[in-house]
Amino acid sequence: MVASRAIGSLSRFSAFRILRSRGCICRSFTTSSALLTRTHINYGVKGDVAVIRINSPNSKVNTLNKEVQSEFIEVMNEIWANDQIRSAVLISSKPGCFVAGADINMLSSCTTPQEATRISQEGQRMFEKLEKSPKPVVAAISGSCLGGGLELAIACQYRIATKDRKTVLGVPEVLLGILPGAGGTQRLPKMVGVPAAFDMMLTGRNIRADRAKKMGLVDQLVEPLGPGIKSPEERTIEYLEEVAVNFAKGLADRKVSAKQSKGLVEKLTTYAMTVPFVRQQVYKTVEEKVKKQTKGLYPAPLKIIDAVKAGLEQGSDAGYLAESQKFGELALTKESKALMGLYNGQVLCKKNKFGAPQKNVQQLAILGAGLMGAGIAQVSVDKGLKTLLKDTTVTGLGRGQQQVFKGLNDKVKKKALTSFERDSIFSNLIGQLDYKGFEKADMVIEAVFEDLGVKHKV
């Protein structure tokens, strides 16, 4: 979300050789020593398409920090200046993550709203330059594409995503007490429509790839590949890259178009939003709903509405200015600091400070099939653990098993699981009224009714 000023002049390539792969011509470059200093972003060239790879070292995810953005600007300047490159593909080398968002630690050093506003404005300028790129840029998305990562993707001319469970898109900034500050409040309404954009930004919910395609957030889907010589994740990323490179080449050759035709509903919604009265009614309805749900305790949702409204009513310049100013105002509020502190605490709790266990748990036993016991059983079977669920009555056991099945079935309804995957996961659960098999369990969890006598008996 933050952009640093591009450093240095264009680097020169010391040598290149032509390689033929699958019948197409690919260029492999030997880079100068200046390029080798980049640690987060690098690129190679396939034919006349630059493939930009994001891969932050020593991290499971890619995030946008000052170093990443400085390197990104440097790479894009080289690509724009190279006449042999006619288009580009932006892809992550990390399985399961495109860009997880901006590094919120950048805001911790801000002491005034003006400093945070400048961070937003730098991000806006970087993505505006990307949006107006003279060479088409295709975002190849696999895994989480959130916050600043989504703002990066929607600034590209085309988006291709893998259709799998790990690929989700969203703008969760509202959950941190801030707003999308690198153009998200201005581009999203134009891309998916005002109602859908409000829903995304005000809830912070993740959107699956198939849903994103229907909304117009993603232009094309790629089915994931199964196992082969390489892992499914590696094969899928390679296939995604191949599809994206071919499409980027087609865009440069003007053989394909990045413009997508809208359906009747989208056309009607777009037309309706051109009517001032309709827009005012939408603003009013959304504001009333936000005030009812937040009780006026969270300023970010209303600031998001104001930023969107400024862009729609006063034009893009006013919209981007409102976005950056309101981002600066929100970044230093007590609400955002509390929510960011909560987020950092959750991340810290996920880290295992006790080291690797002496023995991995493969079979789990749970005493009590109530709300707590069934909940533990559900997350355990979902992780592939064979789970024994014991209760004292058939009724209680049945209720617990039904709770586990319902939780999994809800995922099927949301298309997060297939019915086959649901049944396969549920088969890990064994309900019983005795202690048979408990002696083989690697771990036993007590979750019986909150009665001291019962607990002592157990």
PDB file of C-alpha atoms in Angstrom, residues 33-206:
ATOM      1  CA  SER A  33      24.986  -6.962  -9.978  1.00  0.00           C
ATOM      2  CA  ALA A  34      22.530  -4.139  -9.219  1.00  0.00           C
ATOM      3  CA  LEU A  35      19.573  -6.403  -9.916  1.00  0.00           C
ATOM      4  CA  LEU A  36      20.951  -9.190  -7.751  1.00  0.00           C
ATOM      5  CA  THR A  37      20.523  -7.003  -4.664  1.00  0.00           C
ATOM      6  CA  ARG A  38      16.722  -7.272  -4.912  1.00  0.00           C
ATOM      7  CA  THR A  39      15.368  -9.681  -2.327  1.00  0.00           C
ATOM      8  CA  HIS A  40      11.576  -9.489  -2.647  1.00  0.00           C
ATOM      9  CA  ILE A  41      10.818  -9.039  -6.348  1.00  0.00           C
ATOM     10  CA  ASN A  42      12.589 -10.196  -9.488  1.00  0.00           C
ATOM     11  CA  TYR A  43      11.585 -10.936 -13.028  1.00  0.00           C
ATOM     12  CA  GLY A  44      12.498 -12.924 -16.106  1.00  0.00           C
ATOM     13  CA  VAL A  45      11.331 -12.634 -19.697  1.00  0.00           C
ATOM     14  CA  LYS A  46       9.405 -15.209 -21.708  1.00  0.00           C
ATOM     15  CA  GLY A  47       9.268 -14.158 -25.331  1.00  0.00           C
ATOM     16  CA  ASP A  48       8.254 -10.525 -24.998  1.00  0.00           C
ATOM     17  CA  VAL A  49       6.426 -10.983 -21.672  1.00  0.00           C
ATOM     18  CA  ALA A  50       8.059 -10.044 -18.370  1.00  0.00           C
ATOM     19  CA  VAL A  51       7.161 -12.404 -15.521  1.00  0.00           C
ATOM     20  CA  ILE A  52       7.415 -10.509 -12.231  1.00  0.00           C
ATOM     21  CA  ARG A  53       7.695 -12.830  -9.225  1.00  0.00           C
ATOM     22  CA  ILE A  54       6.974 -11.730  -5.665  1.00  0.00           C
ATOM     23  CA  ASN A  55       8.687 -13.827  -3.004  1.00  0.00           C
ATOM     24  CA  SER A  56       9.517 -12.183   0.315  1.00  0.00           C
ATOM     25  CA  PRO A  57      12.266 -14.172   2.073  1.00  0.00           C
ATOM     26  CA  ASN A  58      11.877 -15.725   5.536  1.00  0.00           C
ATOM     27  CA  SER A  59       8.106 -15.331   5.469  1.00  0.00           C
ATOM     28  CA  LYS A  60       5.172 -17.595   4.696  1.00  0.00           C
ATOM     29  CA  VAL A  61       3.320 -14.695   3.074  1.00  0.00           C
ATOM     30  CA  ASN A  62       4.070 -11.707   0.870  1.00  0.00           C
ATOM     31  CA  THR A  63       3.250  -8.313   2.338  1.00  0.00           C
ATOM     32  CA  LEU A  64       3.673  -4.818   0.955  1.00  0.00           C
ATOM     33  CA  ASN A  65       6.305  -2.949   2.902  1.00  0.00           C
ATOM     34  CA  LYS A  66       8.653  -0.158   1.861  1.00  0.00           C
ATOM     35  CA  GLU A  67      11.309  -2.543   0.552  1.00  0.00           C
ATOM     36  CA  VAL A  68       8.819  -4.534  -1.543  1.00  0.00           C
ATOM     37  CA  GLN A  69       7.298  -1.434  -3.037  1.00  0.00           C
ATOM     38  CA  SER A  70      10.655   0.185  -3.767  1.00  0.00           C
ATOM     39  CA  GLU A  71      11.723  -2.954  -5.627  1.00  0.00           C
ATOM     40  CA  PHE A  72       8.382  -3.131  -7.441  1.00  0.00           C
ATOM     41  CA  ILE A  73       8.725   0.431  -8.732  1.00  0.00           C
ATOM     42  CA  GLU A  74      12.305  -0.293  -9.783  1.00  0.00           C
ATOM     43  CA  VAL A  75      11.243  -3.422 -11.692  1.00  0.00           C
ATOM     44  CA  MET A  76       8.301  -1.707 -13.394  1.00  0.00           C
ATOM     45  CA  ASN A  77      10.513   1.188 -14.521  1.00  0.00           C
ATOM     46  CA  GLU A  78      12.901  -1.305 -16.119  1.00  0.00           C
ATOM     47  CA  ILE A  79      10.045  -3.097 -17.867  1.00  0.00           C
ATOM     48  CA  TRP A  80       8.496   0.118 -19.173  1.00  0.00           C
ATOM     49  CA  ALA A  81      11.877   1.248 -20.526  1.00  0.00           C
ATOM     50  CA  ASN A  82      12.696  -2.056 -22.251  1.00  0.00           C
ATOM     51  CA  ASP A  83      11.402  -1.993 -25.845  1.00  0.00           C
ATOM     52  CA  GLN A  84      11.763  -5.768 -26.124  1.00  0.00           C
ATOM     53  CA  ILE A  85       9.118  -6.249 -23.414  1.00  0.00           C
ATOM     54  CA  ARG A  86       5.525  -5.639 -24.540  1.00  0.00           C
ATOM     55  CA  SER A  87       3.513  -6.922 -21.553  1.00  0.00           C
ATOM     56  CA  ALA A  88       3.943  -8.319 -18.050  1.00  0.00           C
ATOM     57  CA  VAL A  89       2.588 -10.922 -15.625  1.00  0.00           C
ATOM     58  CA  LEU A  90       2.577 -10.374 -11.868  1.00  0.00           C
ATOM     59  CA  ILE A  91       2.659 -13.626  -9.871  1.00  0.00           C
ATOM     60  CA  SER A  92       3.706 -14.918  -6.459  1.00  0.00           C
ATOM     61  CA  SER A  93       6.233 -17.693  -5.950  1.00  0.00           C
ATOM     62  CA  LYS A  94       4.626 -18.614  -2.622  1.00  0.00           C
ATOM     63  CA  PRO A  95       1.985 -21.378  -2.724  1.00  0.00           C
ATOM     64  CA  GLY A  96      -1.217 -20.196  -1.084  1.00  0.00           C
ATOM     65  CA  CYS A  97      -0.391 -16.483  -1.053  1.00  0.00           C
ATOM     66  CA  PHE A  98      -0.415 -13.785  -3.726  1.00  0.00           C
ATOM     67  CA  VAL A  99      -0.080 -10.750  -1.446  1.00  0.00           C
ATOM     68  CA  ALA A 100      -1.657 -10.935   2.010  1.00  0.00           C
ATOM     69  CA  GLY A 101      -1.848  -7.163   2.421  1.00  0.00           C
ATOM     70  CA  ALA A 102       0.241  -4.228   3.536  1.00  0.00           C
ATOM     71  CA  ASP A 103       2.601  -4.386   6.486  1.00  0.00           C
ATOM     72  CA  ILE A 104       0.603  -2.637   9.205  1.00  0.00           C
ATOM     73  CA  ASN A 105       3.800  -2.059  11.180  1.00  0.00           C
ATOM     74  CA  MET A 106       4.474   0.847   8.795  1.00  0.00           C
ATOM     75  CA  LEU A 107       1.697   2.730  10.562  1.00  0.00           C
ATOM     76  CA  SER A 108       3.148   2.174  14.028  1.00  0.00           C
ATOM     77  CA  SER A 109       5.897   4.718  13.337  1.00  0.00           C
ATOM     78  CA  CYS A 110       3.406   7.431  12.347  1.00  0.00           C
ATOM     79  CA  THR A 111       2.967  10.140  14.962  1.00  0.00           C
ATOM     80  CA  THR A 112       0.591  12.414  13.044  1.00  0.00           C
ATOM     81  CA  PRO A 113      -2.334  11.873  10.664  1.00  0.00           C
ATOM     82  CA  GLN A 114      -0.324  13.700   7.994  1.00  0.00           C
ATOM     83  CA  GLU A 115       2.358  10.994   8.020  1.00  0.00           C
ATOM     84  CA  ALA A 116      -0.235   8.260   7.512  1.00  0.00           C
ATOM     85  CA  THR A 117      -1.878  10.334   4.783  1.00  0.00           C
ATOM     86  CA  ARG A 118       1.436  10.497   2.922  1.00  0.00           C
ATOM     87  CA  ILE A 119       1.729   6.708   3.111  1.00  0.00           C
ATOM     88  CA  SER A 120      -1.686   6.433   1.472  1.00  0.00           C
ATOM     89  CA  GLN A 121      -0.848   8.992  -1.211  1.00  0.00           C
ATOM     90  CA  GLU A 122       2.387   7.224  -2.129  1.00  0.00           C
ATOM     91  CA  GLY A 123       0.465   3.982  -2.582  1.00  0.00           C
ATOM     92  CA  GLN A 124      -2.143   5.764  -4.680  1.00  0.00           C
ATOM     93  CA  ARG A 125       0.504   7.202  -6.989  1.00  0.00           C
ATOM     94  CA  MET A 126       2.202   3.842  -7.449  1.00  0.00           C
ATOM     95  CA  PHE A 127      -1.006   2.014  -8.361  1.00  0.00           C
ATOM     96  CA  GLU A 128      -2.205   4.869 -10.568  1.00  0.00           C
ATOM     97  CA  LYS A 129       0.982   4.509 -12.598  1.00  0.00           C
ATOM     98  CA  LEU A 130       0.378   0.754 -12.808  1.00  0.00           C
ATOM     99  CA  GLU A 131      -3.241   1.305 -13.850  1.00  0.00           C
ATOM    100  CA  LYS A 132      -2.100   3.613 -16.676  1.00  0.00           C
ATOM    101  CA  SER A 133       0.718   1.278 -17.748  1.00  0.00           C
ATOM    102  CA  PRO A 134       1.485   1.558 -21.485  1.00  0.00           C
ATOM    103  CA  LYS A 135       2.151  -2.188 -21.420  1.00  0.00           C
ATOM    104  CA  PRO A 136      -0.660  -4.484 -20.217  1.00  0.00           C
ATOM    105  CA  VAL A 137      -0.065  -6.145 -16.848  1.00  0.00           C
ATOM    106  CA  VAL A 138      -1.871  -9.369 -15.909  1.00  0.00           C
ATOM    107  CA  ALA A 139      -2.229 -10.306 -12.228  1.00  0.00           C
ATOM    108  CA  ALA A 140      -1.979 -14.093 -11.790  1.00  0.00           C
ATOM    109  CA  ILE A 141      -3.572 -14.769  -8.412  1.00  0.00           C
ATOM    110  CA  SER A 142      -3.170 -17.961  -6.403  1.00  0.00           C
ATOM    111  CA  GLY A 143      -3.885 -17.916  -2.685  1.00  0.00           C
ATOM    112  CA  SER A 144      -4.761 -14.978  -0.452  1.00  0.00           C
ATOM    113  CA  CYS A 145      -5.107 -11.639  -2.239  1.00  0.00           C
ATOM    114  CA  LEU A 146      -6.081  -9.230   0.507  1.00  0.00           C
ATOM    115  CA  GLY A 147      -5.941  -5.554   1.384  1.00  0.00           C
ATOM    116  CA  GLY A 148      -3.082  -3.876  -0.436  1.00  0.00           C
ATOM    117  CA  GLY A 149      -2.657  -7.090  -2.416  1.00  0.00           C
ATOM    118  CA  LEU A 150      -6.137  -6.715  -3.887  1.00  0.00           C
ATOM    119  CA  GLU A 151      -5.548  -3.015  -4.523  1.00  0.00           C
ATOM    120  CA  LEU A 152      -2.425  -4.054  -6.437  1.00  0.00           C
ATOM    121  CA  ALA A 153      -4.375  -6.637  -8.458  1.00  0.00           C
ATOM    122  CA  ILE A 154      -7.256  -4.337  -9.414  1.00  0.00           C
ATOM    123  CA  ALA A 155      -4.775  -1.728 -10.649  1.00  0.00           C
ATOM    124  CA  CYS A 156      -3.610  -4.286 -13.247  1.00  0.00           C
ATOM    125  CA  GLN A 157      -5.339  -4.505 -16.617  1.00  0.00           C
ATOM    126  CA  TYR A 158      -6.473  -8.132 -16.198  1.00  0.00           C
ATOM    127  CA  ARG A 159      -6.825 -10.682 -13.381  1.00  0.00           C
ATOM    128  CA  ILE A 160      -6.611 -14.476 -13.575  1.00  0.00           C
ATOM    129  CA  ALA A 161      -7.153 -16.565 -10.424  1.00  0.00           C
ATOM    130  CA  THR A 162      -6.992 -20.220  -9.471  1.00  0.00           C
ATOM    131  CA  LYS A 163     -10.331 -21.736  -8.541  1.00  0.00           C
ATOM    132  CA  ASP A 164      -9.440 -23.365  -5.234  1.00  0.00           C
ATOM    133  CA  ARG A 165     -10.177 -23.031  -1.529  1.00  0.00           C
ATOM    134  CA  LYS A 166      -6.998 -21.095  -0.739  1.00  0.00           C
ATOM    135  CA  THR A 167      -7.639 -18.351  -3.273  1.00  0.00           C
ATOM    136  CA  VAL A 168      -9.646 -15.594  -1.615  1.00  0.00           C
ATOM    137  CA  LEU A 169      -9.897 -11.881  -2.328  1.00  0.00           C
ATOM    138  CA  GLY A 170     -10.929  -9.133   0.043  1.00  0.00           C
ATOM    139  CA  VAL A 171     -10.293  -5.798   1.723  1.00  0.00           C
ATOM    140  CA  PRO A 172     -10.194  -6.488   5.489  1.00  0.00           C
ATOM    141  CA  GLU A 173      -8.898  -3.035   6.480  1.00  0.00           C
ATOM    142  CA  VAL A 174     -12.152  -2.166   8.257  1.00  0.00           C
ATOM    143  CA  LEU A 175     -11.384  -4.974  10.726  1.00  0.00           C
ATOM    144  CA  LEU A 176      -8.224  -3.057  11.648  1.00  0.00           C
ATOM    145  CA  GLY A 177     -10.059   0.232  12.054  1.00  0.00           C
ATOM    146  CA  ILE A 178      -8.791   1.762   8.797  1.00  0.00           C
ATOM    147  CA  LEU A 179      -9.845   1.820   5.132  1.00  0.00           C
ATOM    148  CA  PRO A 180      -8.323   0.669   1.822  1.00  0.00           C
ATOM    149  CA  GLY A 181      -5.861   3.502   1.311  1.00  0.00           C
ATOM    150  CA  ALA A 182      -4.230   2.791  -2.052  1.00  0.00           C
ATOM    151  CA  GLY A 183      -7.179   3.450  -4.329  1.00  0.00           C
ATOM    152  CA  GLY A 184      -9.459   0.641  -3.203  1.00  0.00           C
ATOM    153  CA  THR A 185     -12.380   2.896  -2.256  1.00  0.00           C
ATOM    154  CA  GLN A 186     -12.300   4.400  -5.757  1.00  0.00           C
ATOM    155  CA  ARG A 187     -11.590   1.399  -8.015  1.00  0.00           C
ATOM    156  CA  LEU A 188     -13.801  -1.217  -6.374  1.00  0.00           C
ATOM    157  CA  PRO A 189     -17.130   0.621  -6.915  1.00  0.00           C
ATOM    158  CA  LYS A 190     -16.296   1.061 -10.602  1.00  0.00           C
ATOM    159  CA  MET A 191     -15.278  -2.568 -10.968  1.00  0.00           C
ATOM    160  CA  VAL A 192     -17.968  -4.481  -9.066  1.00  0.00           C
ATOM    161  CA  GLY A 193     -20.651  -1.836  -8.557  1.00  0.00           C
ATOM    162  CA  VAL A 194     -21.365   0.364  -5.551  1.00  0.00           C
ATOM    163  CA  PRO A 195     -23.525  -2.095  -3.536  1.00  0.00           C
ATOM    164  CA  ALA A 196     -21.034  -4.969  -3.871  1.00  0.00           C
ATOM    165  CA  ALA A 197     -18.093  -2.663  -3.137  1.00  0.00           C
ATOM    166  CA  PHE A 198     -19.769  -1.396   0.031  1.00  0.00           C
ATOM    167  CA  ASP A 199     -20.441  -4.981   1.115  1.00  0.00           C
ATOM    168  CA  MET A 200     -16.782  -5.936   0.641  1.00  0.00           C
ATOM    169  CA  MET A 201     -15.298  -2.878   2.324  1.00  0.00           C
ATOM    170  CA  LEU A 202     -17.749  -2.581   5.228  1.00  0.00           C
ATOM    171  CA  THR A 203     -17.661  -6.253   6.236  1.00  0.00           C
ATOM    172  CA  GLY A 204     -14.068  -7.145   5.378  1.00  0.00           C
ATOM    173  CA  ARG A 205     -15.227 -10.597   4.310  1.00  0.00           C
ATOM    174  CA  ASN A 206     -13.223 -12.781   1.951  1.00  0.00           C
TER     175      ASN A 206
END
